[in-house]
Amino acid sequence: MKFKFKKLGIVLACSMLVASFSGCAATDNDAEIVRQLKKNYKTMVKLSDYKGVTYTPTDTTVTDEDIQSQLDNLVYQNTTQEQITTGVATIGDAVNIDYTGYIDGVAFDGGSTQGQGTVITLGNSGYIDNFDDQIAGHKPGDKFDVNVVFPDDYYEPTLAGAHATFDTTLNYIVGEDIVPEVNDSFIETATGGEYKTVDEYKQGTRKSLEETRAENGLNADRQAILQKVIDETTIVEYPENELKERTESIINSYQQYAASSGIDFNTFLGYYFGYDADGFRDSVKESVESYIREKMVVIAIADAENITCSEEEYSNKIKELLEQTGLNDVSELNQQYGYTNEDYYFTILEEKVINLLYENAVQGSPTDASATEATEQ
């Protein structure tokens, strides 16, 4: 499992959410931080021919099968289950229950359905041993206690080995699915009146899918072109200090999270990532290196093409991200997403560089791509 560089990945993703920036200006309009970035990476990158990159456009075709899949999903979302309120629950039955767990008479976090009800299959719920057995034999409407002991090696240390009592209600036994008939009345009700007939729904869904896939396809093509340029670029050396600092920053943030949750760090890593400490560090370092490699290539192209980023664009970027996130100031952005001032400038430059690469790229065909893959093999 590869660690995902979450915080800086969000920074990169944000560059795809903003409007396109256009044009190039004289390099003396660069903000100081951008000039320093260009200077830092100047001798570390040997660019390939980044203009005229051949790519195969993403297939954005919407088929009748796609429309039917959307309709099937709408039916599924509106399918209900028969609620059986008679008889006795037995092992193998699906049942809807509510419960609140207590340890020494005190309710504990995460131990309640909060009255929302949850469906489990008795004998296969995945709950603590004997939990299901104590529900079997009860009738819908029954209220009763389920007494359990958490395993000594339970992932949440505060619960490990604890004796708990769950105040439980069996709401109903789950019966067969009640699948709605697809007709105009169903469509109008299920879509809240947005569509009044099945045909209207299919036409509207097709248009919506076409628009979404066109946008997603464009973003995918742009990223594919950038990635191809990155893959073909030679990195002479990496900025070791930056690589180390970013790696340590991420590891420290997870160590702090584990500590604040009262979980041993190695236990935390094993449960959430399947790593030991060394494996986790290697994966973080690999992800950080990938991010820095992308950053170096983008900055090198920006330098070669005299692509700039001004203080005004920086200010506009901050305003834009604050509006998108609903946060109040840049300090909140930095804290919540791990941004730095350098990252804001970089996202602006990256969008401009991607525009340049895309505008100069050459569309190939699926046949061309297949032939290239066969040659490489």
PDB file of C-alpha atoms in Angstrom, residues 188-328:
ATOM      1  CA  GLU A 188     -40.738  12.531 -10.704  1.00  0.00           C
ATOM      2  CA  THR A 189     -40.770  11.453  -7.049  1.00  0.00           C
ATOM      3  CA  ALA A 190     -37.209  10.082  -6.959  1.00  0.00           C
ATOM      4  CA  THR A 191     -35.704  13.205  -8.571  1.00  0.00           C
ATOM      5  CA  GLY A 192     -37.725  15.661  -6.503  1.00  0.00           C
ATOM      6  CA  GLY A 193     -39.529  16.906  -9.609  1.00  0.00           C
ATOM      7  CA  GLU A 194     -36.333  17.666 -11.535  1.00  0.00           C
ATOM      8  CA  TYR A 195     -37.501  15.230 -14.199  1.00  0.00           C
ATOM      9  CA  LYS A 196     -41.109  14.293 -14.836  1.00  0.00           C
ATOM     10  CA  THR A 197     -40.722  11.366 -17.228  1.00  0.00           C
ATOM     11  CA  VAL A 198     -38.336   8.484 -17.825  1.00  0.00           C
ATOM     12  CA  ASP A 199     -37.309   9.985 -21.177  1.00  0.00           C
ATOM     13  CA  GLU A 200     -36.578  13.368 -19.583  1.00  0.00           C
ATOM     14  CA  TYR A 201     -34.435  11.632 -16.975  1.00  0.00           C
ATOM     15  CA  LYS A 202     -32.441   9.725 -19.587  1.00  0.00           C
ATOM     16  CA  GLN A 203     -31.870  12.828 -21.706  1.00  0.00           C
ATOM     17  CA  GLY A 204     -30.889  14.960 -18.722  1.00  0.00           C
ATOM     18  CA  THR A 205     -28.612  12.261 -17.336  1.00  0.00           C
ATOM     19  CA  ARG A 206     -26.864  11.867 -20.683  1.00  0.00           C
ATOM     20  CA  LYS A 207     -26.215  15.599 -20.914  1.00  0.00           C
ATOM     21  CA  SER A 208     -24.926  15.740 -17.345  1.00  0.00           C
ATOM     22  CA  LEU A 209     -22.627  12.752 -17.852  1.00  0.00           C
ATOM     23  CA  GLU A 210     -21.275  14.199 -21.089  1.00  0.00           C
ATOM     24  CA  GLU A 211     -20.435  17.493 -19.381  1.00  0.00           C
ATOM     25  CA  THR A 212     -18.832  15.788 -16.387  1.00  0.00           C
ATOM     26  CA  ARG A 213     -16.785  13.389 -18.487  1.00  0.00           C
ATOM     27  CA  ALA A 214     -15.640  16.168 -20.797  1.00  0.00           C
ATOM     28  CA  GLU A 215     -14.349  18.145 -17.816  1.00  0.00           C
ATOM     29  CA  ASN A 216     -12.789  15.108 -16.142  1.00  0.00           C
ATOM     30  CA  GLY A 217     -11.303  13.976 -19.434  1.00  0.00           C
ATOM     31  CA  LEU A 218      -9.686  17.363 -19.993  1.00  0.00           C
ATOM     32  CA  ASN A 219      -8.183  17.322 -16.510  1.00  0.00           C
ATOM     33  CA  ALA A 220      -6.947  13.760 -17.010  1.00  0.00           C
ATOM     34  CA  ASP A 221      -5.356  14.658 -20.354  1.00  0.00           C
ATOM     35  CA  ARG A 222      -3.624  17.688 -18.880  1.00  0.00           C
ATOM     36  CA  GLN A 223      -2.251  15.668 -15.986  1.00  0.00           C
ATOM     37  CA  ALA A 224      -1.171  12.845 -18.311  1.00  0.00           C
ATOM     38  CA  ILE A 225       0.797  15.294 -20.442  1.00  0.00           C
ATOM     39  CA  LEU A 226       2.477  16.784 -17.375  1.00  0.00           C
ATOM     40  CA  GLN A 227       3.299  13.319 -16.049  1.00  0.00           C
ATOM     41  CA  LYS A 228       4.834  12.298 -19.382  1.00  0.00           C
ATOM     42  CA  VAL A 229       7.074  15.359 -19.293  1.00  0.00           C
ATOM     43  CA  ILE A 230       8.056  14.579 -15.692  1.00  0.00           C
ATOM     44  CA  ASP A 231       8.869  10.972 -16.573  1.00  0.00           C
ATOM     45  CA  GLU A 232      11.094  12.064 -19.461  1.00  0.00           C
ATOM     46  CA  THR A 233      12.935  14.727 -17.455  1.00  0.00           C
ATOM     47  CA  THR A 234      16.293  13.996 -15.867  1.00  0.00           C
ATOM     48  CA  ILE A 235      16.686  15.012 -12.235  1.00  0.00           C
ATOM     49  CA  VAL A 236      20.378  15.675 -11.678  1.00  0.00           C
ATOM     50  CA  GLU A 237      19.992  15.882  -7.919  1.00  0.00           C
ATOM     51  CA  TYR A 238      17.298  16.420  -5.304  1.00  0.00           C
ATOM     52  CA  PRO A 239      17.227  19.231  -2.728  1.00  0.00           C
ATOM     53  CA  GLU A 240      18.098  16.984   0.212  1.00  0.00           C
ATOM     54  CA  ASN A 241      17.198  19.509   2.895  1.00  0.00           C
ATOM     55  CA  GLU A 242      13.717  20.050   1.462  1.00  0.00           C
ATOM     56  CA  LEU A 243      13.207  16.315   1.038  1.00  0.00           C
ATOM     57  CA  LYS A 244      14.229  15.685   4.638  1.00  0.00           C
ATOM     58  CA  GLU A 245      12.224  18.552   6.124  1.00  0.00           C
ATOM     59  CA  ARG A 246       8.988  17.630   4.346  1.00  0.00           C
ATOM     60  CA  THR A 247       9.392  13.956   5.205  1.00  0.00           C
ATOM     61  CA  GLU A 248      10.019  14.698   8.878  1.00  0.00           C
ATOM     62  CA  SER A 249       7.122  17.159   8.984  1.00  0.00           C
ATOM     63  CA  ILE A 250       4.647  14.533   7.753  1.00  0.00           C
ATOM     64  CA  ILE A 251       5.960  11.831  10.073  1.00  0.00           C
ATOM     65  CA  ASN A 252       5.828  14.217  13.032  1.00  0.00           C
ATOM     66  CA  SER A 253       2.233  15.172  12.243  1.00  0.00           C
ATOM     67  CA  TYR A 254       1.182  11.510  12.348  1.00  0.00           C
ATOM     68  CA  GLN A 255       3.172  10.906  15.525  1.00  0.00           C
ATOM     69  CA  GLN A 256       1.328  13.809  17.150  1.00  0.00           C
ATOM     70  CA  TYR A 257      -2.017  12.479  15.922  1.00  0.00           C
ATOM     71  CA  ALA A 258      -1.309   9.028  17.356  1.00  0.00           C
ATOM     72  CA  ALA A 259      -0.167  10.530  20.655  1.00  0.00           C
ATOM     73  CA  SER A 260      -3.242  12.736  20.952  1.00  0.00           C
ATOM     74  CA  SER A 261      -5.407   9.659  20.356  1.00  0.00           C
ATOM     75  CA  GLY A 262      -3.584   7.696  23.040  1.00  0.00           C
ATOM     76  CA  ILE A 263      -2.322   5.121  20.522  1.00  0.00           C
ATOM     77  CA  ASP A 264       1.205   3.759  20.340  1.00  0.00           C
ATOM     78  CA  PHE A 265       2.735   4.997  17.054  1.00  0.00           C
ATOM     79  CA  ASN A 266       3.737   1.532  15.814  1.00  0.00           C
ATOM     80  CA  THR A 267       0.268   0.204  16.595  1.00  0.00           C
ATOM     81  CA  PHE A 268      -1.223   3.181  14.764  1.00  0.00           C
ATOM     82  CA  LEU A 269       0.935   2.546  11.683  1.00  0.00           C
ATOM     83  CA  GLY A 270       0.143  -1.138  11.590  1.00  0.00           C
ATOM     84  CA  TYR A 271      -3.603  -0.625  11.909  1.00  0.00           C
ATOM     85  CA  TYR A 272      -4.062   2.284   9.478  1.00  0.00           C
ATOM     86  CA  PHE A 273      -1.249   1.721   6.962  1.00  0.00           C
ATOM     87  CA  GLY A 274       0.007  -1.825   7.426  1.00  0.00           C
ATOM     88  CA  TYR A 275       3.554  -0.525   7.944  1.00  0.00           C
ATOM     89  CA  ASP A 276       6.225  -0.617  10.576  1.00  0.00           C
ATOM     90  CA  ALA A 277       8.100   2.624  11.292  1.00  0.00           C
ATOM     91  CA  ASP A 278      10.808   2.001   8.684  1.00  0.00           C
ATOM     92  CA  GLY A 279       8.330   1.049   5.979  1.00  0.00           C
ATOM     93  CA  PHE A 280       6.218   4.088   6.744  1.00  0.00           C
ATOM     94  CA  ARG A 281       9.229   6.404   6.526  1.00  0.00           C
ATOM     95  CA  ASP A 282      10.276   4.899   3.183  1.00  0.00           C
ATOM     96  CA  SER A 283       6.773   5.347   1.770  1.00  0.00           C
ATOM     97  CA  VAL A 284       6.500   8.942   2.980  1.00  0.00           C
ATOM     98  CA  LYS A 285       9.921   9.727   1.536  1.00  0.00           C
ATOM     99  CA  GLU A 286       8.913   8.206  -1.805  1.00  0.00           C
ATOM    100  CA  SER A 287       5.752  10.301  -1.943  1.00  0.00           C
ATOM    101  CA  VAL A 288       7.572  13.467  -0.940  1.00  0.00           C
ATOM    102  CA  GLU A 289      10.212  12.791  -3.578  1.00  0.00           C
ATOM    103  CA  SER A 290       7.483  12.367  -6.205  1.00  0.00           C
ATOM    104  CA  TYR A 291       5.954  15.699  -5.241  1.00  0.00           C
ATOM    105  CA  ILE A 292       9.299  17.496  -5.250  1.00  0.00           C
ATOM    106  CA  ARG A 293      10.190  15.980  -8.626  1.00  0.00           C
ATOM    107  CA  GLU A 294       6.972  17.378 -10.079  1.00  0.00           C
ATOM    108  CA  LYS A 295       7.648  20.715  -8.464  1.00  0.00           C
ATOM    109  CA  MET A 296      11.205  20.867  -9.832  1.00  0.00           C
ATOM    110  CA  VAL A 297      10.103  20.092 -13.388  1.00  0.00           C
ATOM    111  CA  VAL A 298       7.317  22.677 -13.281  1.00  0.00           C
ATOM    112  CA  ILE A 299       9.651  25.350 -11.923  1.00  0.00           C
ATOM    113  CA  ALA A 300      12.304  24.504 -14.532  1.00  0.00           C
ATOM    114  CA  ILE A 301       9.792  24.894 -17.375  1.00  0.00           C
ATOM    115  CA  ALA A 302       8.489  28.121 -15.853  1.00  0.00           C
ATOM    116  CA  ASP A 303      12.068  29.410 -15.775  1.00  0.00           C
ATOM    117  CA  ALA A 304      12.775  28.334 -19.361  1.00  0.00           C
ATOM    118  CA  GLU A 305       9.559  29.943 -20.631  1.00  0.00           C
ATOM    119  CA  ASN A 306       9.755  33.077 -18.475  1.00  0.00           C
ATOM    120  CA  ILE A 307       6.446  32.141 -16.856  1.00  0.00           C
ATOM    121  CA  THR A 308       5.904  34.274 -13.800  1.00  0.00           C
ATOM    122  CA  CYS A 309       3.844  34.584 -10.671  1.00  0.00           C
ATOM    123  CA  SER A 310       3.231  37.966  -9.120  1.00  0.00           C
ATOM    124  CA  GLU A 311       2.291  39.092  -5.632  1.00  0.00           C
ATOM    125  CA  GLU A 312      -1.116  40.090  -6.969  1.00  0.00           C
ATOM    126  CA  GLU A 313      -1.763  36.590  -8.284  1.00  0.00           C
ATOM    127  CA  TYR A 314      -0.680  35.220  -4.910  1.00  0.00           C
ATOM    128  CA  SER A 315      -3.207  37.453  -3.136  1.00  0.00           C
ATOM    129  CA  ASN A 316      -5.954  36.444  -5.548  1.00  0.00           C
ATOM    130  CA  LYS A 317      -5.102  32.777  -5.008  1.00  0.00           C
ATOM    131  CA  ILE A 318      -5.458  33.176  -1.243  1.00  0.00           C
ATOM    132  CA  LYS A 319      -8.845  34.857  -1.649  1.00  0.00           C
ATOM    133  CA  GLU A 320      -9.982  32.139  -4.030  1.00  0.00           C
ATOM    134  CA  LEU A 321      -8.998  29.294  -1.737  1.00  0.00           C
ATOM    135  CA  LEU A 322     -10.569  30.973   1.272  1.00  0.00           C
ATOM    136  CA  GLU A 323     -13.851  31.243  -0.636  1.00  0.00           C
ATOM    137  CA  GLN A 324     -13.665  27.616  -1.754  1.00  0.00           C
ATOM    138  CA  THR A 325     -12.909  26.267   1.718  1.00  0.00           C
ATOM    139  CA  GLY A 326     -15.062  28.669   3.706  1.00  0.00           C
ATOM    140  CA  LEU A 327     -12.145  29.501   5.992  1.00  0.00           C
ATOM    141  CA  ASN A 328     -11.450  32.963   7.360  1.00  0.00           C
TER     142      ASN A 328
END
